[in-house]
Structures are given as C-alpha cells and as structure tokens.
Amino acid sequence: MSSNLSILLINGPNLNLLGTREPGIYGADTLPNVVARSRATAENDGVTFADFQSNHEGAIIDRIQQAGAEGVDAIVINPGAFTHTSVAIRDALTGTAIPFIEVHVSNIHARETWRHHSYFTDKAVAIIAGLGTKGYDYAINFVITNFKKRVVG
C-alpha cells in the first residue's frame, strides 16, 4: 500500500450517461471529464486515486470491499439511484469503515419526494448535493485538505 493518502471515486447507475442524460438536470459535463479532473487534482497533491463506475449493485459492493482490503483512506461516492434503495451498499461502506463523502449532481431534496431519503447520509462525513459536477471537485479537495492517513494496528 502506498504511503500516500488514497481516494476511491465510485459512481453508481446511469452516471456513465452524464452529459447526455437529462442535461437540464445533470448538466453537460461527462463522467470521463469528472474523473479526469478528480484524478488530476488528487495526483497533483500526491494522492493516490482510483475510480469505478457500475450500473450493478453487487459490483459496487465488491469494489467497496476491495477498497477496504487495499487500505483506501476515503471514498467519494455518488450512489445514483442506489441512494434511495441500497441497504447493501450502505452495509459495505459501514463494514469497511472507510470514511466517505456522498455526492449528488442534482439537489435530491428539491426533486421528487422519494429522492429525499438517502441510505447513506447519516453515515457520510459530508454530503454535497445540487452543485452539479463541481460537487466532485469540492469533495476531492475536502478529502485532500482534511483527511489524514489512517493508522492501522
């Protein structure tokens, strides 16, 4: 494991469609642009960075568990629609005890009532919602500025 701080960026279902899916809600920025910006910011500060996107709940759970085994220091996660449905992803996050920041491109609290509930918010270090893809930039910078390398054992 690297001695550097390490961040894993996870994006859930349909986030691979950023830039084309409902641009009036989610904007025109694409996921590859978000990932490239996040990677550049992290690596510029000497932070190890990895990213993962899946439309499949089990794949996201497997990646979170793998991050625990790798000693990842922080997760920035946009769970997408799993925000409102996935106790399993929540359990993976709490089971690995990796601190995480929850990010949403849109303001989930200003949308349909069923989007107001998140299974992650009460366990997240911070929640960023409604700031478009800039929310990812803020989350990555927050981790870099505020997290210290975890000491294990």
CSV table of C-alpha atoms in Angstrom, one decimal:
chain,number,residue,atom,x,y,z
A,1,MET,CA,0.0,0.0,0.0
A,2,SER,CA,1.2,3.5,-0.8
A,3,SER,CA,2.2,5.8,2.0
A,4,ASN,CA,0.1,8.5,0.3
A,5,LEU,CA,-3.4,9.3,1.1
A,6,SER,CA,-5.7,7.3,-1.2
A,7,ILE,CA,-9.1,8.2,-2.6
A,8,LEU,CA,-11.6,6.0,-4.5
A,9,LEU,CA,-14.3,7.7,-6.5
A,10,ILE,CA,-17.3,5.5,-7.0
A,11,ASN,CA,-20.2,6.3,-9.4
A,12,GLY,CA,-23.4,4.3,-9.5
A,13,PRO,CA,-26.0,3.6,-12.1
A,14,ASN,CA,-26.6,5.8,-15.1
A,15,LEU,CA,-23.8,8.2,-14.1
A,16,ASN,CA,-21.9,6.8,-17.2
A,17,LEU,CA,-24.6,8.8,-19.1
A,18,LEU,CA,-23.6,12.2,-17.6
A,19,GLY,CA,-23.6,14.8,-20.3
A,20,THR,CA,-26.3,13.2,-22.3
A,21,ARG,CA,-28.9,12.1,-19.7
A,22,GLU,CA,-31.3,14.9,-18.9
A,23,PRO,CA,-28.8,17.7,-19.3
A,24,GLY,CA,-31.3,20.1,-17.8
A,25,ILE,CA,-31.0,18.3,-14.5
A,26,TYR,CA,-27.5,16.9,-14.7
A,27,GLY,CA,-25.7,19.3,-16.9
A,28,ALA,CA,-23.5,18.7,-20.0
A,29,ASP,CA,-20.3,17.6,-18.2
A,30,THR,CA,-19.3,14.0,-18.8
A,31,LEU,CA,-18.2,11.3,-16.4
A,32,PRO,CA,-14.8,11.0,-18.1
A,33,ASN,CA,-14.3,14.8,-17.6
A,34,VAL,CA,-15.2,14.5,-13.9
A,35,VAL,CA,-12.8,11.5,-13.4
A,36,ALA,CA,-10.0,13.3,-15.3
A,37,ARG,CA,-10.4,16.4,-13.2
A,38,SER,CA,-10.6,14.4,-9.9
A,39,ARG,CA,-7.5,12.4,-10.9
A,40,ALA,CA,-5.5,15.5,-11.8
A,41,THR,CA,-6.4,17.2,-8.5
A,42,ALA,CA,-5.5,14.2,-6.5
A,43,GLU,CA,-2.3,13.3,-8.2
A,44,ASN,CA,-1.2,17.0,-8.2
A,45,ASP,CA,-1.3,16.7,-4.4
A,46,GLY,CA,0.4,13.4,-4.3
A,47,VAL,CA,-2.8,11.5,-3.5
A,48,THR,CA,-3.3,8.0,-5.0
A,49,PHE,CA,-6.6,8.0,-7.0
A,50,ALA,CA,-8.8,5.3,-8.4
A,51,ASP,CA,-12.2,5.4,-9.9
A,52,PHE,CA,-15.0,2.9,-10.5
A,53,GLN,CA,-18.5,3.1,-12.1
A,54,SER,CA,-21.1,0.4,-12.3
A,55,ASN,CA,-24.8,0.1,-13.0
A,56,HIS,CA,-24.7,-3.1,-10.9
A,57,GLU,CA,-25.2,-3.0,-7.1
A,58,GLY,CA,-23.1,-6.1,-6.4
A,59,ALA,CA,-20.2,-4.8,-8.4
A,60,ILE,CA,-20.2,-1.6,-6.3
A,61,ILE,CA,-20.3,-3.7,-3.1
A,62,ASP,CA,-17.4,-5.8,-4.4
A,63,ARG,CA,-15.4,-2.6,-5.2
A,64,ILE,CA,-16.0,-1.1,-1.7
A,65,GLN,CA,-14.9,-4.4,0.0
A,66,GLN,CA,-11.8,-4.5,-2.2
A,67,ALA,CA,-11.1,-0.9,-1.2
A,68,GLY,CA,-11.2,-2.0,2.4
A,69,ALA,CA,-8.6,-4.7,1.7
A,70,GLU,CA,-6.5,-2.2,-0.2
A,71,GLY,CA,-6.5,0.3,2.7
A,72,VAL,CA,-8.2,3.1,0.8
A,73,ASP,CA,-8.4,6.1,3.1
A,74,ALA,CA,-11.5,7.8,1.7
A,75,ILE,CA,-14.3,7.1,-0.7
A,76,VAL,CA,-16.2,9.8,-2.7
A,77,ILE,CA,-19.4,8.2,-3.8
A,78,ASN,CA,-22.3,9.2,-6.0
A,79,PRO,CA,-24.6,6.2,-5.5
A,80,GLY,CA,-27.1,7.4,-8.1
A,81,ALA,CA,-30.5,5.7,-7.7
A,82,PHE,CA,-29.0,3.3,-5.2
A,83,THR,CA,-29.0,6.3,-2.8
A,84,HIS,CA,-32.7,5.6,-2.2
A,85,THR,CA,-32.7,1.8,-2.2
A,86,SER,CA,-29.4,0.1,-1.2
A,87,VAL,CA,-29.0,-1.0,2.3
A,88,ALA,CA,-26.4,-3.4,0.9
A,89,ILE,CA,-24.1,-0.7,-0.3
A,90,ARG,CA,-24.6,1.2,3.0
A,91,ASP,CA,-23.6,-2.0,4.8
A,92,ALA,CA,-20.5,-2.4,2.6
A,93,LEU,CA,-19.5,1.2,3.4
A,94,THR,CA,-20.0,0.8,7.2
A,95,GLY,CA,-18.5,-2.7,7.1
A,96,THR,CA,-15.2,-1.4,5.7
A,97,ALA,CA,-15.2,1.7,8.0
A,98,ILE,CA,-13.8,3.8,5.2
A,99,PRO,CA,-14.9,7.4,5.6
A,100,PHE,CA,-16.9,8.6,2.7
A,101,ILE,CA,-18.4,11.7,1.1
A,102,GLU,CA,-21.8,11.4,-0.6
A,103,VAL,CA,-22.1,13.5,-3.8
A,104,HIS,CA,-25.2,14.2,-5.9
A,105,VAL,CA,-25.1,16.3,-9.1
A,106,SER,CA,-28.7,17.5,-8.6
A,107,ASN,CA,-30.3,18.6,-5.4
A,108,ILE,CA,-32.1,15.4,-4.4
A,109,HIS,CA,-34.1,17.4,-1.7
A,110,ALA,CA,-35.6,19.7,-4.4
A,111,ARG,CA,-36.8,16.8,-6.6
A,112,GLU,CA,-39.4,14.0,-6.2
A,113,THR,CA,-40.3,13.2,-2.7
A,114,TRP,CA,-39.0,9.6,-3.0
A,115,ARG,CA,-35.5,11.1,-3.8
A,116,HIS,CA,-35.3,12.9,-0.5
A,117,HIS,CA,-34.3,9.9,1.5
A,118,SER,CA,-30.7,8.6,1.4
A,119,TYR,CA,-29.5,5.4,3.0
A,120,PHE,CA,-26.0,6.9,3.3
A,121,THR,CA,-26.4,10.5,4.6
A,122,ASP,CA,-26.3,9.5,8.3
A,123,LYS,CA,-23.0,7.7,7.9
A,124,ALA,CA,-21.3,10.1,5.5
A,125,VAL,CA,-18.6,12.5,6.6
A,126,ALA,CA,-20.3,15.1,4.3
A,127,ILE,CA,-22.9,15.4,1.7
A,128,ILE,CA,-22.7,17.6,-1.4
A,129,ALA,CA,-25.8,18.0,-3.5
A,130,GLY,CA,-27.0,20.3,-6.2
A,131,LEU,CA,-23.7,21.8,-7.2
A,132,GLY,CA,-23.5,20.0,-10.5
A,133,THR,CA,-20.3,18.1,-11.3
A,134,LYS,CA,-18.4,20.8,-9.3
A,135,GLY,CA,-19.5,18.8,-6.3
A,136,TYR,CA,-17.0,16.2,-7.1
A,137,ASP,CA,-14.2,18.8,-7.2
A,138,TYR,CA,-15.3,20.0,-3.8
A,139,ALA,CA,-15.4,16.5,-2.3
A,140,ILE,CA,-11.9,15.6,-3.6
A,141,ASN,CA,-10.5,18.8,-2.3
A,142,PHE,CA,-12.1,18.3,1.0
A,143,VAL,CA,-10.6,14.9,1.4
A,144,ILE,CA,-7.2,16.1,0.4
A,145,THR,CA,-7.3,19.0,2.8
A,146,ASN,CA,-9.0,17.4,5.8
A,147,PHE,CA,-8.2,13.6,5.9
A,148,LYS,CA,-5.1,12.2,7.4
A,149,LYS,CA,-3.6,8.9,6.5
A,150,ARG,CA,-5.4,6.2,8.6
A,151,VAL,CA,-3.2,4.4,11.1
A,152,VAL,CA,-4.0,0.7,11.2
A,153,GLY,CA,-2.9,-1.6,14.0
